[in-house]
XYZ file of C-alpha atoms in Angstrom:
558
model
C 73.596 65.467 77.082
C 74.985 65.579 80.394
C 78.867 67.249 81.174
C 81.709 64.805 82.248
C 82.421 64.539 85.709
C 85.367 66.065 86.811
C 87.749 63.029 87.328
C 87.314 61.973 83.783
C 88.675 65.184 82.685
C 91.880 64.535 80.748
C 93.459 67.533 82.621
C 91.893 66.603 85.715
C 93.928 63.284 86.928
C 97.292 64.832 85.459
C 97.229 68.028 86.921
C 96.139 66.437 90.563
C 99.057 63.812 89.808
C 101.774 66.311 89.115
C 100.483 68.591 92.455
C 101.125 65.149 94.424
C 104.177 64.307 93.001
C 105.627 67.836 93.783
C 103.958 67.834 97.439
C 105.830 64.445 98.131
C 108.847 66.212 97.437
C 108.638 69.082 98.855
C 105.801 69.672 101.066
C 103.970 72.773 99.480
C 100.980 71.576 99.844
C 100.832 72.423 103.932
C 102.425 75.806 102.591
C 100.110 76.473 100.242
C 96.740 75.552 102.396
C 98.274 77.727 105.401
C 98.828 80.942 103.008
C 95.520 80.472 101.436
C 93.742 80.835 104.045
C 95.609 83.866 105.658
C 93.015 86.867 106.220
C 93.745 89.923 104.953
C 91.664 93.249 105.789
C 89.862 95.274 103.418
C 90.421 98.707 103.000
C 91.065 101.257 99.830
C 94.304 102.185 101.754
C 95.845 99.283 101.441
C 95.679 99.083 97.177
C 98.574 102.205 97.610
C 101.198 99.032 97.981
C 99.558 96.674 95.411
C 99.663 99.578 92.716
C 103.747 100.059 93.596
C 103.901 96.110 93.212
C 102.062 96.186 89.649
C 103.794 99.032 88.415
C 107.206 97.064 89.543
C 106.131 93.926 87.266
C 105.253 96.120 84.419
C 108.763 97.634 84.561
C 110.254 94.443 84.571
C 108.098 93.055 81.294
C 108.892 96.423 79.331
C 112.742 96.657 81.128
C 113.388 93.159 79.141
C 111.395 94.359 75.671
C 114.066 97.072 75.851
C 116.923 95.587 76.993
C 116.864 93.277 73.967
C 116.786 96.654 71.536
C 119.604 98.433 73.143
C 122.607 99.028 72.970
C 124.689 100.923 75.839
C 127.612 101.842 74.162
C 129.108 105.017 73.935
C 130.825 104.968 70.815
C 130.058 107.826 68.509
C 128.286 107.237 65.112
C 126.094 109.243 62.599
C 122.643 108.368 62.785
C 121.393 106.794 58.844
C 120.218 109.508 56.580
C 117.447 107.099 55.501
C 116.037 106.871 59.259
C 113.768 108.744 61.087
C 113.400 111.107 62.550
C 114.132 113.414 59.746
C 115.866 116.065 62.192
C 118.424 113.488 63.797
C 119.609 112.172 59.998
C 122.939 112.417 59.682
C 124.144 113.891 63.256
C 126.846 112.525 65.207
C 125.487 110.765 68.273
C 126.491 108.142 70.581
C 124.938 104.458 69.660
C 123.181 104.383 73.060
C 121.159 107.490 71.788
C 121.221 106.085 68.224
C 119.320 102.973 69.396
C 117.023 104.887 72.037
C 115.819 106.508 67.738
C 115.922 102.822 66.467
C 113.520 101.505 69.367
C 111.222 104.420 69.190
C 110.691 104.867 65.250
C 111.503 101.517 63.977
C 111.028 98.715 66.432
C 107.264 97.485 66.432
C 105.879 98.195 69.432
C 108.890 100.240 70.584
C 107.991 103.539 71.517
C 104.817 102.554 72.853
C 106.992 99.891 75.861
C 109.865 102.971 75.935
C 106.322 105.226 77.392
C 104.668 102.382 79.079
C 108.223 101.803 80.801
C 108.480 105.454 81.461
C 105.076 106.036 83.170
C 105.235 102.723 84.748
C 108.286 104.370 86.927
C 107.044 107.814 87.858
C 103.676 105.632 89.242
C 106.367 103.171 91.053
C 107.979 106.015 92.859
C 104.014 107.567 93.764
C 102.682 104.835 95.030
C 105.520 104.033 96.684
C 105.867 107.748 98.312
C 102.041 107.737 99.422
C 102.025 104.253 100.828
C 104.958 105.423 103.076
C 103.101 108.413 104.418
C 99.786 106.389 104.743
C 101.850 103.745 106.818
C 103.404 107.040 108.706
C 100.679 108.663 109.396
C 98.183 105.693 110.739
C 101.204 104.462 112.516
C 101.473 101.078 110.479
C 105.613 100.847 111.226
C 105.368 100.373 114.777
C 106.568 96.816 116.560
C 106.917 94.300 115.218
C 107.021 96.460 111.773
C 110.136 98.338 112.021
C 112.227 96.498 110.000
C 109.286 96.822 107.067
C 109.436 100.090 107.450
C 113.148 100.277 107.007
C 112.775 97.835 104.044
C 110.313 100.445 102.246
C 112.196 103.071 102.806
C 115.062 101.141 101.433
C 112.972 100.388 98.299
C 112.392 104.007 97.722
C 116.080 104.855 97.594
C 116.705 102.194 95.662
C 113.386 103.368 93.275
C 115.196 106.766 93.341
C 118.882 105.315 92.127
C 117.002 103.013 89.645
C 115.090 106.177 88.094
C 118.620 107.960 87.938
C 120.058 105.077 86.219
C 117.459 104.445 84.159
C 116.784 107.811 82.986
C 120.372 108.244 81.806
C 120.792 105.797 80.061
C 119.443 107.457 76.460
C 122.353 109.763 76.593
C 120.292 112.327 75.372
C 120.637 116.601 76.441
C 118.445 116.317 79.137
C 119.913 113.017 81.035
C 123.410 114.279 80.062
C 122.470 117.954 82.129
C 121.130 115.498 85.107
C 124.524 113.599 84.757
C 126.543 116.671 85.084
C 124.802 117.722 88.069
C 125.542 114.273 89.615
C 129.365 113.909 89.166
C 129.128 118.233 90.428
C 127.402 116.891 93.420
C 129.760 113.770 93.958
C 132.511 116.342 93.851
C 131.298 118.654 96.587
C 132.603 115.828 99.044
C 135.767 116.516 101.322
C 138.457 114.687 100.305
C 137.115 111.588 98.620
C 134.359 113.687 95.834
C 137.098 113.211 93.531
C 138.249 110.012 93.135
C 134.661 108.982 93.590
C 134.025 111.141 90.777
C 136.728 109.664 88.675
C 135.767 105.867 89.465
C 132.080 106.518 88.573
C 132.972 107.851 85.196
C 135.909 106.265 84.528
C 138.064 109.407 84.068
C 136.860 112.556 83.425
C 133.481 113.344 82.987
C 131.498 112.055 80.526
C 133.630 109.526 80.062
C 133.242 106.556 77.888
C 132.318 103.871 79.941
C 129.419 105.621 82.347
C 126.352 104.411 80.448
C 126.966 100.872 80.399
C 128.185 100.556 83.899
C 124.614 102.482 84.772
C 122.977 99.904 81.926
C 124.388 97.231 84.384
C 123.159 98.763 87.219
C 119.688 99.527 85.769
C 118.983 96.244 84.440
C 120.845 93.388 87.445
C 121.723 94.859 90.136
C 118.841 97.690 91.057
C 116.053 95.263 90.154
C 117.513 92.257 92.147
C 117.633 93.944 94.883
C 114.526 95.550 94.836
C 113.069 91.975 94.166
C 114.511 90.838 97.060
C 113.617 93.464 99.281
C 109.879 93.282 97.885
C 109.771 89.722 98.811
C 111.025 90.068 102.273
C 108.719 92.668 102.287
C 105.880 90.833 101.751
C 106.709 87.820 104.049
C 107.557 90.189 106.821
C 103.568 91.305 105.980
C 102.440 87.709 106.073
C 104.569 86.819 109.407
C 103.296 89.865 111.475
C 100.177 89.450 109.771
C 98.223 93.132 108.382
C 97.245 95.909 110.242
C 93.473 97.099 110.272
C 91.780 100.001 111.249
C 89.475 99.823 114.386
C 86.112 98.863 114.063
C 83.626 96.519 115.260
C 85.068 92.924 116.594
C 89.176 94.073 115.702
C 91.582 93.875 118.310
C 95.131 93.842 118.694
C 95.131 89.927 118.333
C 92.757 89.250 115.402
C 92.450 89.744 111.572
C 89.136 90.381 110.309
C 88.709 90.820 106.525
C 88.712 87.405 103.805
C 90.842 85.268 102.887
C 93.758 85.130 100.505
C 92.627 82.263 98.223
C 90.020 82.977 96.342
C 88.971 86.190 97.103
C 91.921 88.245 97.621
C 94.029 86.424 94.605
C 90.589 87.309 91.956
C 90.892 90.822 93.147
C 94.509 90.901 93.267
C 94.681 89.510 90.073
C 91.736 92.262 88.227
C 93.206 94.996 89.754
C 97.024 94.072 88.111
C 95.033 94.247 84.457
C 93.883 97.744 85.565
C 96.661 99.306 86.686
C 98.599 97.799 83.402
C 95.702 98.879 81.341
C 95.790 102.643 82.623
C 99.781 102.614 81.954
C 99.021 101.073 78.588
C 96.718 103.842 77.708
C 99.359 106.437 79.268
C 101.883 105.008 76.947
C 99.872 104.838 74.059
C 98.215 108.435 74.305
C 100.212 110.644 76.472
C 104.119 111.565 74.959
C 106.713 111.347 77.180
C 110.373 111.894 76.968
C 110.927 112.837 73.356
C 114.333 112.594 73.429
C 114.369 113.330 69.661
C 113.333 117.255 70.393
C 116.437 117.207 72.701
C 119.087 116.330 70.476
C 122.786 113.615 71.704
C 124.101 115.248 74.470
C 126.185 118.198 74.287
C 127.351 119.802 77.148
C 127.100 123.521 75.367
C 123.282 123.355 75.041
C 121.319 123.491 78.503
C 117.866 124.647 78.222
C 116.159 127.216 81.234
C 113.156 124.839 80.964
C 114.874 121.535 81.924
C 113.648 119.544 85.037
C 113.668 116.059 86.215
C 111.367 113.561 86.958
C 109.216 114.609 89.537
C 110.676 112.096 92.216
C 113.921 113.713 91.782
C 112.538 117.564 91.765
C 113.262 118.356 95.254
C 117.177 117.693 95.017
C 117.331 120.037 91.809
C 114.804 122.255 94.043
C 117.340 122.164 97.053
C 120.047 123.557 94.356
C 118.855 125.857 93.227
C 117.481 127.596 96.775
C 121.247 127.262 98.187
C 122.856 130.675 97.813
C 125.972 130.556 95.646
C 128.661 132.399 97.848
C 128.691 129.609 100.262
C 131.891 128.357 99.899
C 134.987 127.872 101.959
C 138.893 127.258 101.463
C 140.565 125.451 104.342
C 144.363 124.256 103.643
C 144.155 125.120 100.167
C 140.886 123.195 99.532
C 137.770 124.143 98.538
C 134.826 123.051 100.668
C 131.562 123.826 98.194
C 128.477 124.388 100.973
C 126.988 125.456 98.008
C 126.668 121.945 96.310
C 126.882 120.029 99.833
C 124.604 121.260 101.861
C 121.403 121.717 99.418
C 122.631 118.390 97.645
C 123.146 116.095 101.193
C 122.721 117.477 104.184
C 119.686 118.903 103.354
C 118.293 115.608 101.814
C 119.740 113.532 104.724
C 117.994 115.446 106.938
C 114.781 115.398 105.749
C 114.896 111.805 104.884
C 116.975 110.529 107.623
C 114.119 111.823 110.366
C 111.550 109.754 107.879
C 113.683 106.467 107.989
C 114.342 106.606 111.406
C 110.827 107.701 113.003
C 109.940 104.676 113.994
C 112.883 104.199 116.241
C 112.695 107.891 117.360
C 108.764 107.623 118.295
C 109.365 104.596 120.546
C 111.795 106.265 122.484
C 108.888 108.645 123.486
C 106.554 106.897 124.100
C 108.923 103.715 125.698
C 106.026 101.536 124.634
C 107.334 98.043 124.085
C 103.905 96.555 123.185
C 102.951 95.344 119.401
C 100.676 96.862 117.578
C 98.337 95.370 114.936
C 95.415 98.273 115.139
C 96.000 101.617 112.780
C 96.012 104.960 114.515
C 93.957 108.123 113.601
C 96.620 110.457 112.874
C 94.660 113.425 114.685
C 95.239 111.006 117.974
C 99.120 111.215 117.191
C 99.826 115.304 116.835
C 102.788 115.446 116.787
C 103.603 112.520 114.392
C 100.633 113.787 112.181
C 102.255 117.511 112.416
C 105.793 116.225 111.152
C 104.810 114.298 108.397
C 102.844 117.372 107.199
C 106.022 119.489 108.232
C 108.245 116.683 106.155
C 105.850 116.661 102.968
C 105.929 121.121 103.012
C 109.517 120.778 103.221
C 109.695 118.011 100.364
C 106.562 119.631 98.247
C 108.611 123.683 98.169
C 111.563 121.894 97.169
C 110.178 119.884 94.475
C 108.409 123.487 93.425
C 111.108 125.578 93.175
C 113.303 122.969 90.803
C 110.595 124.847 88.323
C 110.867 128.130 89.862
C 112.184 129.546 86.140
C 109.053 127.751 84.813
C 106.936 129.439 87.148
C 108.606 132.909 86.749
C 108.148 132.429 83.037
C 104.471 131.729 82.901
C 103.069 134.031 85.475
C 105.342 136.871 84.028
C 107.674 137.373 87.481
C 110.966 138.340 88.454
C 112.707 135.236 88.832
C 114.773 136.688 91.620
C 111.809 137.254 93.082
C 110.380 133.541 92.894
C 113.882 132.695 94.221
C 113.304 134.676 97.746
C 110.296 134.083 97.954
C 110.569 129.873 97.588
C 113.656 130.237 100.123
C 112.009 132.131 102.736
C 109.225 130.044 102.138
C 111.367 126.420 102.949
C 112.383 127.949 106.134
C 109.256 129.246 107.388
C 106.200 127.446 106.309
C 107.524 123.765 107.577
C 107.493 124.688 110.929
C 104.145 126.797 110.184
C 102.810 123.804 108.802
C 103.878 121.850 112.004
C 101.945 124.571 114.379
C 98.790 124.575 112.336
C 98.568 120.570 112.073
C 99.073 119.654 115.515
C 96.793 122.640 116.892
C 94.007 121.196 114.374
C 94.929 117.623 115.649
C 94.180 118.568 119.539
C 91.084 120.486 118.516
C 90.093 117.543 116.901
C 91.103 115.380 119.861
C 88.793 117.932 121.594
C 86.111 117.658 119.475
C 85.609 113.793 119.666
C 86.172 114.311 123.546
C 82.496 116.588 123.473
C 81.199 113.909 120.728
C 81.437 111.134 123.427
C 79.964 112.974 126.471
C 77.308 114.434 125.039
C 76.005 113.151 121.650
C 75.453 114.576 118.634
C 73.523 117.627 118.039
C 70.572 117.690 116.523
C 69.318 121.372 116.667
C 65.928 120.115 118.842
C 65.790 122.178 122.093
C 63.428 121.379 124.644
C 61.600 123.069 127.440
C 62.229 121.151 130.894
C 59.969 121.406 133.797
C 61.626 123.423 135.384
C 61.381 125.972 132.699
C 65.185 125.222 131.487
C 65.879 125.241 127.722
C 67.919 122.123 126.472
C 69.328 121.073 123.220
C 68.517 117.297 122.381
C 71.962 115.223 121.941
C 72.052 111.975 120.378
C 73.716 108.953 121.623
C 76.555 107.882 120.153
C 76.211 104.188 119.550
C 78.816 101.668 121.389
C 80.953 101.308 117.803
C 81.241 105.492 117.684
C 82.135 106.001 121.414
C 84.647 102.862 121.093
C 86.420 104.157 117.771
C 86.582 107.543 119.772
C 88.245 106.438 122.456
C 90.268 103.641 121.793
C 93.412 105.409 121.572
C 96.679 105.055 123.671
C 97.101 107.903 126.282
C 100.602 108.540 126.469
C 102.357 110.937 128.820
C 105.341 112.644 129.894
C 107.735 110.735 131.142
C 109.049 111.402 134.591
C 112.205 110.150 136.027
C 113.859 110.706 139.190
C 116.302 113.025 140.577
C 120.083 113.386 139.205
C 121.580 112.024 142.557
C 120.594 109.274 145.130
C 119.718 109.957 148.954
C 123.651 110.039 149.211
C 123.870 112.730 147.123
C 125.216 110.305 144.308
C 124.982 110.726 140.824
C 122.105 108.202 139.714
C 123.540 106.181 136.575
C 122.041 106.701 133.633
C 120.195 110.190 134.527
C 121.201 111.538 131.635
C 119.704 109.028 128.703
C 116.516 109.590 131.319
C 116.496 112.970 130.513
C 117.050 113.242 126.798
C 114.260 110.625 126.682
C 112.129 113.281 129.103
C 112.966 116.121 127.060
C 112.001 113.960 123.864
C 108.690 112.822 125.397
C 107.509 115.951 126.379
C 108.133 117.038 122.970
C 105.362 114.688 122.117
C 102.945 114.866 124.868
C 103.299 117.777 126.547
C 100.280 119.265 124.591
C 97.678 116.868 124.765
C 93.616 116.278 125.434
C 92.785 113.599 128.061
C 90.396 110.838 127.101
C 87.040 110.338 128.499
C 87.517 108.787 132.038
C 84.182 106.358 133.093
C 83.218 109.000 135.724
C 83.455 111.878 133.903
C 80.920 109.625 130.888
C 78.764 108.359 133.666
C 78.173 112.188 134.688
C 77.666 113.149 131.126
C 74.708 110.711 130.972
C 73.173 111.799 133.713
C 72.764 115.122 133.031
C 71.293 114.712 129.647
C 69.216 111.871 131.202
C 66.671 114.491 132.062
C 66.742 115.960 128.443
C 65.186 112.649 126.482
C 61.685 112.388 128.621
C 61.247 116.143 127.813
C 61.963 115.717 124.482
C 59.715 112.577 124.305
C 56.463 114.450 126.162
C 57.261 117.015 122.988
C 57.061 114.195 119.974
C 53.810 113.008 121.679
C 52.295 116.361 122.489
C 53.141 117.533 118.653
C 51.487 113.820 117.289
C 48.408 114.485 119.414
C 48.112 117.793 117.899
């Protein structure tokens, strides 16, 4: 019995008559063909962005399972004495935190999506943090990618407000303590903290309106936007087309790696199933949020042992560091460093010199040039040593919003943990700085000695001359090429401050901030291998290999 061809197919003829009919209409065809056959590189790098995607769309499936279950209102009630759990029968709770119980103990299905949906947004916010720094570090966000870059950072605040909503939103002890810390923060501005404070709440805080306006928030206008931004995003990537690392037959005009359609979209589409299947298995094994140990929210109750989610560490880390006396009365009014500074400024800093790198590092360097090839980050130290001096900065404040935990389990003073995590966010940044960027240029150094004289191989040779050599092996073309294939940047040098006349020269001094800026970054740095100075690095060890061959022979004879 032989199969049907193709065309006979019932589904066959109607689904190629429905693809012309909508190609007549609307051209996708010519879309379609042109996308499919975009080339995309291969590297395990570049799965850091696919992972933030999937856990995005698994969000959104378990968001709407949810959303269809609860029910943001603040209106008190007593939960059912017939319900579970047992502990939270008959106590006065708000129906937002009354159906957060009814979804997790007697929905089918319901505690398992409130866990997936949980787990699915701490691994948003990771792989959206690492891709950042992996795009950082290789140098991914320079032209044409600046606006990307400024689009993923964007994403990442908006992955931060969408966790804040989100995570409110059971009006439980725990979210209600994170709540109170956010209206104290929003009234630590001059002049405006206020009202602000009173708008977002509706009155005083808690209010009675502020979980469904976050319910809003959480469920329209946070994920639109992020859905936006992901799909500019993503046809910003297709438009400038994907960086790739060097190697073999990659330049700064070509794309070398396979296709979208079919090889990309099969992977693509396996590696959605396991990133949902791991989050499946967190949700089903691994308890999270138990909002029934906490209790409705009360503001009398606030445990030692209460933290955040982990993206949101570092501002209760940042807190608790800021001494408490820092405050100030001016006119009457009372200016609260204490809550400002750790809360904003601090925050603003840190992440303001991450959003705006890009922008800062082209200044430098003054390179107008685009660039499609990924950088080793030891052949940018000084970009390499911030974003190590960023993530110490980030990492001790996201360590000491559990500096009470620590204290408790390794039996210390927590006064002591206190000091010691303050002194340590204004020393060990800039430490971390030093260190990186000295191991970068050793590095730099390294790969210099690598490409004029081989690699060692512990043979040393007798020349006839009676010299002692050690054998060095050639580098092959690919090695010496990856090695040096780097862009030599220098200080920049600008002319004097006044003209032959003695005039001021316009515009000397935006020469010399960018002078001062650029030696910042290159002062300190290892020149690449000229041609000469490779030539003369070949000729000496030319001498070396006949020795060493007249050794292999003599030892075979023998």
């Amino acid at each position: 019995m032989t199969a049907q061809p193709n065309a006979q197919t019932p589904g066959g003829p109607r689904a190629a008559a429905a693809a012309d009919f909508l190609d007549q209409r609307t051209g996708v065809a010519k879309v379609v063909k042109e996308f499919a056959r975009k080339i995309f590189p291969d590297h395990w790098s570049f799965l850091l962005g696919e992972i933030a995607l999937y856990s995005f769309i698994v969000l959104v499936l378990t968001g709407v399972f949810l959303a269809l279950y609860f029910d943001p209102s603040m209106v008190e009630v007593h939960y059912p004495d017939d319900a579970l759990p047992v502990t939270m029968q008959g106590v006065e709770m708000s129906q937002a935190f009354a159906s957060t119980l009814h979804i997790s103990f007697h929905v089918t299905g319901g505690l398992l999506m409130r866990q997936i949906h949980h787990w699915a947004a701490l691994l948003f916010m990771a792989a959206i943090v690492v891709h950042m720094f992996r795009v950082f570090f290789t140098g991914a966000f320079r032209k044409p990618r600046e606006i990307n870059w400024v689009i993923g950072f964007l994403l990442m605040t908006l992955g931060l407000v969408a966790g804040l909503t989100g995570y409110s939103l059971p009006d439980d002890v725990l979210s209600g303590n994170g709540l109170r810390i956010t209206d104290g923060i929003v009234r630590s501005v001059p002049i405006i903290g206020t009202w602000t404070s009173l708008a977002i709440f509706g009155g005083e805080f808690p209010g009675t309106v502020i979980i469904p306006r976050f319910f809003a928030l959480h469920i329209l206008l946070i994920p639109g936007l992020i859905i936006a931004l992901v799909s500019a995003h993503l046809m910003l990537v297709v438009v400038h087309k994907h960086t790739q690392y060097p190697g073999p037959g990659r330049t700064e005009r070509n794309v070398v790696g396979f296709p979208l359609f079919p090889v990309y979209v099969a992977k693509a589409g396996g590696f959605f199933f396991v990133v949902f299947g791991v989050l499946a298995l967190m949700g089903g094994l691994l308890s999270i949020n138990p909002v029934w140990n906490y209790g409705p929210y009360d503001p009398s109750p606030v445990s030692a042992g209460s933290q955040p989610d982990w993206y949101m560490l570092f501002l209760d880390g940042a807190l608790r560091l800021m001494p408490g006396q820092a405050e100030v009365v001016i006119l009457g009014f009372t200016l609260s460093l204490n809550i400002l500074i750790p809360a904003m400024v601090v925050p603003g800093v840190l992440l303001g010199i991450l959003a705006a790198w890009p922008f800062i590092e082209a200044a430098a360097t003054g390179d107008r040039r685009e660039h499609h090839l990924l950088d080793r980050p030891r052949n940018a130290p000084v970009r390499t040593a911030v974003g190590v001096a960023l993530l110490t900065a980030l990492i001790l404040l996201a360590a000491a919003g559990g500096l009470d935990l620590i204290a408790d389990h390794f039996h210390l003073d927590v006064f002591q943990v206190l000091r010691a995590f303050q002194v340590g966010f204004l020393v060990l940044p800039f430490v971390a700085f030093f260190v990186t960027k000295r191991i970068a240029l050793a590095l730099q150094r390294r790969d210099r000695e690598l490409v004029l004289h081989g690699h060692e191989t512990g043979r040393v040779v007798q020349l006839e001359n009676g010299e002692f050599k050690e054998v060095h092996r050639p580098l092959t073309p690919h090695e010496r090429w990856t090695l040096v294939s780097y862009n030599d940047y220098r200080p920049l040098e600008i002319g004097p401050a006044e003209d032959a006349n003695g005039i001021p020269r316009p515009g000397y001094r935006k020469e010399r901030r960018r002078q001062i800026l650029s030696r910042f970054f290159f002062e300190d740095r290892v020149e690449p291998v000229t041609p000469a100075e490779l030539a003369a690095a070949h000729a000496e060890h030319a001498g070396v290999a006949p020795a060493a061959r007249h050794e292999e022979i003599g030892a075979a004879t023998r």
